[in-house]
Coordinates of C-alpha atoms and ligand atoms in Angstrom, one line a residue:
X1 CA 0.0 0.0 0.0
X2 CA 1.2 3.4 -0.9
X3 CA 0.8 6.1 1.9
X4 CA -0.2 9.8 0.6
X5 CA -1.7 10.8 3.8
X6 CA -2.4 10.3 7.5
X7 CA -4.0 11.8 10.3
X8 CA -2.5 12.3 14.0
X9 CA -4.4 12.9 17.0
X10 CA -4.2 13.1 20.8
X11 CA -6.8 11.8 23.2
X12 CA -8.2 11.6 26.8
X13 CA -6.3 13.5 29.5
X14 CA -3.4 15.2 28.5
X15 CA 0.5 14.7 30.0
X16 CA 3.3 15.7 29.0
X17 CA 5.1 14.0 26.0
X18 CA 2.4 14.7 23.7
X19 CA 4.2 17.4 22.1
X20 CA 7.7 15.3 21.4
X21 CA 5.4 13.1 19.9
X22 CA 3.3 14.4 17.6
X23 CA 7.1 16.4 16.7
X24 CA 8.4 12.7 16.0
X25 CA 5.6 11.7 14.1
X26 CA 5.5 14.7 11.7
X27 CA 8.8 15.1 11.0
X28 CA 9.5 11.4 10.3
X29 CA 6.5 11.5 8.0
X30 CA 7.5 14.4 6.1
X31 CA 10.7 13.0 5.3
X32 CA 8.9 10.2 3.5
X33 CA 7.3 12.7 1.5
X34 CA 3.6 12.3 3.2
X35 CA 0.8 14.7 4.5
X36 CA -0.1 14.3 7.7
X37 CA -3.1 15.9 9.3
X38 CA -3.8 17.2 12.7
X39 CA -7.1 16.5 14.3
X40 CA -8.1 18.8 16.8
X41 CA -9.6 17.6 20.3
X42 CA -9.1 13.7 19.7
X43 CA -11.9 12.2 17.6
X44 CA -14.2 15.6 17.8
X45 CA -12.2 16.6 14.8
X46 CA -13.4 13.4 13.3
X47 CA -17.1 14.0 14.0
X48 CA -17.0 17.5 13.0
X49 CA -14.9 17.7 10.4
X50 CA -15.6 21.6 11.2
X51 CA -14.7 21.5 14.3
X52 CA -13.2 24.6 15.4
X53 CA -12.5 25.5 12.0
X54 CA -10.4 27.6 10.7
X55 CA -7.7 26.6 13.9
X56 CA -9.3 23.2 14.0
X57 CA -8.0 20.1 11.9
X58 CA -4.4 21.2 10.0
X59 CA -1.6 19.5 7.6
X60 CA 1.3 19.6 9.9
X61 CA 4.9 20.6 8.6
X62 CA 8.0 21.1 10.2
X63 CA 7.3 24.6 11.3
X64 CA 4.5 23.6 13.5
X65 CA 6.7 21.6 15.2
X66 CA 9.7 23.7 15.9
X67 CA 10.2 24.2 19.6
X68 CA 7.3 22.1 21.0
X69 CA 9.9 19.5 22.5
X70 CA 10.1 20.8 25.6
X71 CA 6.2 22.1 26.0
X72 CA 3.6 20.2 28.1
X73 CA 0.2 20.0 26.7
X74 CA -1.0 18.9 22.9
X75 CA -0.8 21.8 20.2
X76 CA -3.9 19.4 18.6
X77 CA -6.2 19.7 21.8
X78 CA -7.2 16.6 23.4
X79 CA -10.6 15.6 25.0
X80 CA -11.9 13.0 27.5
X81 CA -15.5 13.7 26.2
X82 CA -15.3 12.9 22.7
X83 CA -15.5 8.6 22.8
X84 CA -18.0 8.5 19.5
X85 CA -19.3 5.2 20.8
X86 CA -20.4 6.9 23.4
X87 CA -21.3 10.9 22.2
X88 CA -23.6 13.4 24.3
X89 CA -25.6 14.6 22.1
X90 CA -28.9 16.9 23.0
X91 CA -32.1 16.1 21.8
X92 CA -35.3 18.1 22.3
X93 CA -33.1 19.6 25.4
X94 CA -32.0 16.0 27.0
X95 CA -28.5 14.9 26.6
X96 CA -28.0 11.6 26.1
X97 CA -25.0 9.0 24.9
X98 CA -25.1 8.6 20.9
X99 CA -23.1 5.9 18.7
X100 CA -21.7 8.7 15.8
X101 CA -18.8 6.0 15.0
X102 CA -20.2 5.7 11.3
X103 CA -19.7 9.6 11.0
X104 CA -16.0 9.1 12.5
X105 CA -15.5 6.4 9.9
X106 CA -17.0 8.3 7.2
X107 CA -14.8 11.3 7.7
X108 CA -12.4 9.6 7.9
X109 CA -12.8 7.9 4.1
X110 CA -13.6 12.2 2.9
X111 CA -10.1 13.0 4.0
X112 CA -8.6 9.4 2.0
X113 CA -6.6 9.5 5.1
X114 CA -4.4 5.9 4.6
X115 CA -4.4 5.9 8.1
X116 CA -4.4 7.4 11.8
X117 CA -1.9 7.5 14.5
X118 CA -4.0 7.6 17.8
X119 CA -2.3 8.5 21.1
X120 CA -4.0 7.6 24.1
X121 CA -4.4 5.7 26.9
X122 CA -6.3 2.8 27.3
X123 CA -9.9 4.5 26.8
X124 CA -8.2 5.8 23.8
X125 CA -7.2 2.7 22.4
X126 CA -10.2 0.7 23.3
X127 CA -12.0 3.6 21.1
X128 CA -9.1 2.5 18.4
X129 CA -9.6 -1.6 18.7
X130 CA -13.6 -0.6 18.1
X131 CA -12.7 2.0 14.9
X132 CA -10.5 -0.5 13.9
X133 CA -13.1 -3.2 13.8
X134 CA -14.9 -0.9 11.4
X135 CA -12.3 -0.7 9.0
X136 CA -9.9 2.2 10.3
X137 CA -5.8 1.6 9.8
X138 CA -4.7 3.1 13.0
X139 CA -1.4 3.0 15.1
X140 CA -1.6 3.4 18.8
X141 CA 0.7 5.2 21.1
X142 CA 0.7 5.0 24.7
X143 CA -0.1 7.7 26.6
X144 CA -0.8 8.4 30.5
X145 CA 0.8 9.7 33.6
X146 CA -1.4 6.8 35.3
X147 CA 1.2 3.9 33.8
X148 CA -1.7 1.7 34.0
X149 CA -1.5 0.6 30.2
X150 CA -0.3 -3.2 29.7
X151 CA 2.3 -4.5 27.2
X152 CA 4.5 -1.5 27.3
X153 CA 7.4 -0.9 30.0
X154 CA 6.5 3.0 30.4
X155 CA 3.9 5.1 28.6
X156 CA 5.0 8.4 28.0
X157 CA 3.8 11.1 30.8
X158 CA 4.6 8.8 33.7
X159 CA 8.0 10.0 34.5
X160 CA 7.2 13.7 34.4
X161 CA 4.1 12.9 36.8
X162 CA 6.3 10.8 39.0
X163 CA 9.0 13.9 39.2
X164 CA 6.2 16.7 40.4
X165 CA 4.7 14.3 42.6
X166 CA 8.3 13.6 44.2
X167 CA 9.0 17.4 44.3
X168 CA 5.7 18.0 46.2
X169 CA 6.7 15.3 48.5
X170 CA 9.8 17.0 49.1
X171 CA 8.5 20.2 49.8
X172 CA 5.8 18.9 52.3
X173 CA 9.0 17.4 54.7
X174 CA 10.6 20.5 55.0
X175 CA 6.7 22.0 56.4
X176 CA 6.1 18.8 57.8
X177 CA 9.1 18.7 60.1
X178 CA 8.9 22.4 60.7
X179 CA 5.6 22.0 62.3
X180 CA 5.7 18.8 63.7
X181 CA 2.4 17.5 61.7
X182 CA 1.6 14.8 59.6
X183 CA 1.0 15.5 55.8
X184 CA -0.9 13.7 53.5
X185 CA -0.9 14.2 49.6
X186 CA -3.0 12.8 47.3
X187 CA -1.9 12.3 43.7
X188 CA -3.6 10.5 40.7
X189 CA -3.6 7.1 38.8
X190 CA -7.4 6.4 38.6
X191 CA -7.3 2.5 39.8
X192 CA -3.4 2.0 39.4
X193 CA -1.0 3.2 42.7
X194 CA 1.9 3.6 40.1
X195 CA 2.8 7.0 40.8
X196 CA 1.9 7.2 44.5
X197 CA 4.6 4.0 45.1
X198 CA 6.9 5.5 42.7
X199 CA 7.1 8.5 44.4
X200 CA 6.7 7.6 47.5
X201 CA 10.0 5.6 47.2
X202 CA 11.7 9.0 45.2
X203 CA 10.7 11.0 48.3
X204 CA 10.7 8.9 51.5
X205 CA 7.3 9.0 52.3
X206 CA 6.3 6.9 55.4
X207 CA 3.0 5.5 54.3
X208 CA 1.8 4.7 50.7
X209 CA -1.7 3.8 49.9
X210 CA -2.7 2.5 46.8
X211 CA -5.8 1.6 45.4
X212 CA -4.8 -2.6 45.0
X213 CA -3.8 -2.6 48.5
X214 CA -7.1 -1.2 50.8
X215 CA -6.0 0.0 53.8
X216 CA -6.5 0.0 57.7
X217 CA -6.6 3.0 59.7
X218 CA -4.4 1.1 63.0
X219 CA -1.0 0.2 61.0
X220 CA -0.6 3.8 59.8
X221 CA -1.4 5.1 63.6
X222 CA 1.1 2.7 64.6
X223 CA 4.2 4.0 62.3
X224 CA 3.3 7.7 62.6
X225 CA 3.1 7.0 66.8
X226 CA 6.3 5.0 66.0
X227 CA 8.2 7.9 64.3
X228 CA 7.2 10.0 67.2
X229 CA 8.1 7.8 69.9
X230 CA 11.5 8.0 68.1
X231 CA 11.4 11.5 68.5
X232 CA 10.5 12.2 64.6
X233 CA 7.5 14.0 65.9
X234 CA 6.1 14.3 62.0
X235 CA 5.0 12.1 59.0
X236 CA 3.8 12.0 55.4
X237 CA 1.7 10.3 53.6
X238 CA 1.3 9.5 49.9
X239 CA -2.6 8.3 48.9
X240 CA -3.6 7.6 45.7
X241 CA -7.1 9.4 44.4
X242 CA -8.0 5.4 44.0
X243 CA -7.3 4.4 47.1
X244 CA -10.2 2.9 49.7
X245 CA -10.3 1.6 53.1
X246 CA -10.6 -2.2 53.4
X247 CA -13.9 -1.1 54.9
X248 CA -14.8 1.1 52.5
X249 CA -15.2 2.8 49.3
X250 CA -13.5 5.0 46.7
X251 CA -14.1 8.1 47.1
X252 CA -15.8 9.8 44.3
X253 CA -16.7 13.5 43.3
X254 CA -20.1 13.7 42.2
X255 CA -22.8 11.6 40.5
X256 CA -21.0 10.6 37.0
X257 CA -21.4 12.7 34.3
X258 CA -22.8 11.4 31.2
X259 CA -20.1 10.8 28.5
X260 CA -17.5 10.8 31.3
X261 CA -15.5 8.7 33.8
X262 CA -16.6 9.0 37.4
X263 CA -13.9 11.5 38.9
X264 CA -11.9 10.6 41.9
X265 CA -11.6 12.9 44.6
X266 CA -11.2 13.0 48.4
X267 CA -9.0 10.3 49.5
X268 CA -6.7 12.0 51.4
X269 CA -9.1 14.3 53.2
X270 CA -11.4 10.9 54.3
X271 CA -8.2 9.7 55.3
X272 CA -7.0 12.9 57.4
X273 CA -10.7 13.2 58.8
X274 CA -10.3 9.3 60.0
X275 CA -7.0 9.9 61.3
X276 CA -7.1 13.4 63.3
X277 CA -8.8 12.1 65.9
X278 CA -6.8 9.2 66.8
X279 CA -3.8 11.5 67.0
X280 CA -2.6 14.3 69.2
X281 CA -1.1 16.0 66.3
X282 CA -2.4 18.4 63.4
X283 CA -3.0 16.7 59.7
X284 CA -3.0 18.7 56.6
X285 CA -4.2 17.8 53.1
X286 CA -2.6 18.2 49.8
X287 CA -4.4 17.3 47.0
X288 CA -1.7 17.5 43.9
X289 CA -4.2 17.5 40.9
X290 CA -3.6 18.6 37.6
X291 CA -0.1 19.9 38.1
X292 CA 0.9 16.4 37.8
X293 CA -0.7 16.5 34.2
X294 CA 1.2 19.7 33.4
X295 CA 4.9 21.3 33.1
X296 CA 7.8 20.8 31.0
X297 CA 8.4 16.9 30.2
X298 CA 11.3 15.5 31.4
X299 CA 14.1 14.3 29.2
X300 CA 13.2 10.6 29.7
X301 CA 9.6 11.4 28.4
X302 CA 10.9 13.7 25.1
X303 CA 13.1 10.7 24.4
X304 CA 10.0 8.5 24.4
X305 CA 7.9 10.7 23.1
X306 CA 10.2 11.2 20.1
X307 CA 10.5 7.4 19.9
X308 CA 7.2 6.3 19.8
X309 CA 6.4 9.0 17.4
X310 CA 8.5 8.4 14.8
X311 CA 8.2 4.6 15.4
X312 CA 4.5 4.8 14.8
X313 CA 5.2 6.2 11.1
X314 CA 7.8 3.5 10.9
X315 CA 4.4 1.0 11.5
X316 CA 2.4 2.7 9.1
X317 CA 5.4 2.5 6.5
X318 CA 5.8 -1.4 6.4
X319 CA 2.0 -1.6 6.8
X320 CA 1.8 -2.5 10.8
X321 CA -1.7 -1.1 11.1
X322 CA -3.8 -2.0 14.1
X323 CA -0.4 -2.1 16.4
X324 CA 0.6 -0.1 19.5
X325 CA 4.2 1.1 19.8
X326 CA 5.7 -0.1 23.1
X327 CA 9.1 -0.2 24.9
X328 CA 11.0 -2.9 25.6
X329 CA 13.7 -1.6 27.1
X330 CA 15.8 -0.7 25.4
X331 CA 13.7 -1.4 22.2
X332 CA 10.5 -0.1 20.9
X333 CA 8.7 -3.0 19.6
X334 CA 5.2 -3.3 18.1
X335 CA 2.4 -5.0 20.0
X336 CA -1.5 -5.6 18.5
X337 CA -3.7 -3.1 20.5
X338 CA -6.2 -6.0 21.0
X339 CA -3.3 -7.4 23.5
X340 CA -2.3 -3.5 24.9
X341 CA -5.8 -3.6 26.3
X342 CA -6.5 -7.0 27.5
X343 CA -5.5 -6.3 31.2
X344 CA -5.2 -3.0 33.2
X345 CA -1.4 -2.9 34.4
X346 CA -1.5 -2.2 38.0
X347 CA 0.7 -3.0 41.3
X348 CA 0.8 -6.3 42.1
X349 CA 1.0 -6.9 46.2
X350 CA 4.6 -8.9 45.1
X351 CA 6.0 -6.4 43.0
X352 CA 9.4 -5.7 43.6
X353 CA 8.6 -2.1 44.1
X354 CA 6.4 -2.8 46.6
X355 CA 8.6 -4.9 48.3
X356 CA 11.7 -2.2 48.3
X357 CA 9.1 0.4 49.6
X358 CA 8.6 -2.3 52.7
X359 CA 12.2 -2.5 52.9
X360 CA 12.9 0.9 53.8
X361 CA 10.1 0.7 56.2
X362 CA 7.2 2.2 54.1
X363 CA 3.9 1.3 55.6
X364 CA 1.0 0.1 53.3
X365 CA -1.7 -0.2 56.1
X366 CA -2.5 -3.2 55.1
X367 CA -0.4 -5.1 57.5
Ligands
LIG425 O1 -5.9 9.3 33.4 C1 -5.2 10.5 33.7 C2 -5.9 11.2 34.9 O2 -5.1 12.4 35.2 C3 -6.2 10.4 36.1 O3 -5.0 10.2 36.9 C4 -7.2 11.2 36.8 O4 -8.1 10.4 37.6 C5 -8.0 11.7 35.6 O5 -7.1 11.7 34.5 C6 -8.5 13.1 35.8 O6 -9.3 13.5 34.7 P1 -9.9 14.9 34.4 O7 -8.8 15.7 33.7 O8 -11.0 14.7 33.5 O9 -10.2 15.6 35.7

């Protein structure tokens, strides 16, 4: 098959490494004489082939390019909102989900795109597998600060999260010691712990809850009463957004929105307001958010980035459609996407990690 023309396009949340990607990606493909387009917002681009016009979709040359290495973000938009198996649309005033994948597809023929590159995670490439099924030639990339995408060592975004989070972690010891109080931060990962343990172990935190290992309330007493009786009269505390009490619940923030994955929030202040009052000390809540989406991507994730982007043209050159780019260190390899989504990638209680977090006396409350 002779390529003329592909599209690009960046979905669900955003995190840094999108940028040396797409870069990669158009580059790589100019070189080889293609056109490559740029869909705005993910598929919303694809639906509306309007959409946003005259800044919406764009053929992508070198000079779009230039200096977006080092930038977080996605110069094509992104959107967690735009799954066309799943579209709010309104009707007569209601909103309600629609199935618009035929328009996607059709679209998709007007542009005689020869194919897509799709970075996502893995709501992005379960949206691919399905487009896919319907005829599409896509590529996936592997996007997510969450890490919770199988069949690939690291998805781009990851390391960047993992850094901020450390930072933060850093900066709440200094506070924490000063006042004698015990700090707990939340950071994200939806139903994976990856980037709580991670940097939990980067910054010496003294507990680490994760969302495959529920927790009780008494072993975490125990090491911060521990610490204190050692006269280390202060502690922190990494929680996941995903992580519940072995009694309990996630916590969640609001009723789910219609299109939408239900939104985590409030683990670490359940936790504080569970703890406080076993304790004669002062707790205080940090809840780390979006800056771990955000910021300048380290150089581990531009390598990646720049990797996987010009790797995925490499797959659309000798015809590898329907395949995710992955790393195996120190290789990027090719994997189906039907495998990249067949399990969620998430801590396992005997991962080595784990274990080296236990070693340097990290508590999980679950002992
Ligand atoms: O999947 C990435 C992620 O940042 C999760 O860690 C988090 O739960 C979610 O996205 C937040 O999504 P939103 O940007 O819609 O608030």
């Amino acid at each position: 098959m002779t390529i003329q023309r592909i599209g690009i396009m960046t979905g669900g949340g955003d995190c840094p490494g999108l940028n040396p990607v797409i870069r990669g990606a158009v580059l790589k493909a100019r070189a080889l004489g293609w056109q490559i387009l740029g869909i705005e917002d993910a598929t919303s681009g694809l639906i509306d082939l309007d959409y946003r016009s005259p800044k919406g979709n764009r053929w992508l040359g070198p000079d779009d390019v230039r200096g977006i290495i080092s930038k977080g973000g996605t110069i094509l938009g992104t959107s967690n909102k735009s799954d066309p198996f799943h579209y709010v649309v309104e009707e007569n005033g209601i909103k309600k989900e629609s199935d618009v994948s035929d328009r996607v597809v059709a679209n998709y023929h007007k542009l005689k795109l020869d194919g897509l590159i799709s970075i996502g995670g893995d709501g992005s490439m379960r949206i691919a597998q399905k487009l896919i099924d319907k005829g599409m030639n896509i590529i996936g990339v592997p996007k997510t600060i969450d890490h919770d995408l199988g069949s690939t060592d690291y998805t781009f975004g990851f390391n960047t999260a993992v850094q901020t989070a450390t930072d933060a972690i850093d900066r709440l010891h200094d506070t924490a010691e000063s006042h004698d109080r015990v700090m707990v931060v939340e950071l994200m990962g939806r139903n994976a712990g990856w980037i709580t343990l991670h940097a939990a172990l980067a910054g010496a935190a003294h507990v680490c809850l994760i969302p495959e290992l529920p927790y009780r309330l008494e072993p975490i007493l125990e090491r911060i009463n521990e610490r204190r009786a050692r006269g280390n009269p202060y502690s922190l505390i990494a929680i996941a957004e995903g992580a519940r009490p072995a009694a309990g619940d996630q916590s969640h923030e609001g009723p789910k929105a219609l299109g939408q994955m239900q939104r985590l929030f409030g683990a670490g202040y359940k936790l504080a307001a569970a703890l406080e009052p076993r304790l004669d000390m002062e707790v205080r809540v940090t809840v780390l958010g979006h800056l771990q989406r955000g910021g300048t991507p380290t150089q581990f994730d531009r390598i990646l980035g720049t990797r996987f982007g010009s790797a995925a043209v490499e797959a659309a050159r000798t015809g590898h459609w329907n395949h995710m780019v992955a790393l195996r260190t120190p290789e990027i390899v090719l994997v189906p996407i039907s495998e990249a989504i067949a399990d969620p990638h998430n801590v396992s209680p005997s991962d080595s990690m784990v274990r080296a977090a236990r070693d340097v006396g990290i508590t999980f409350g679950d002992e």
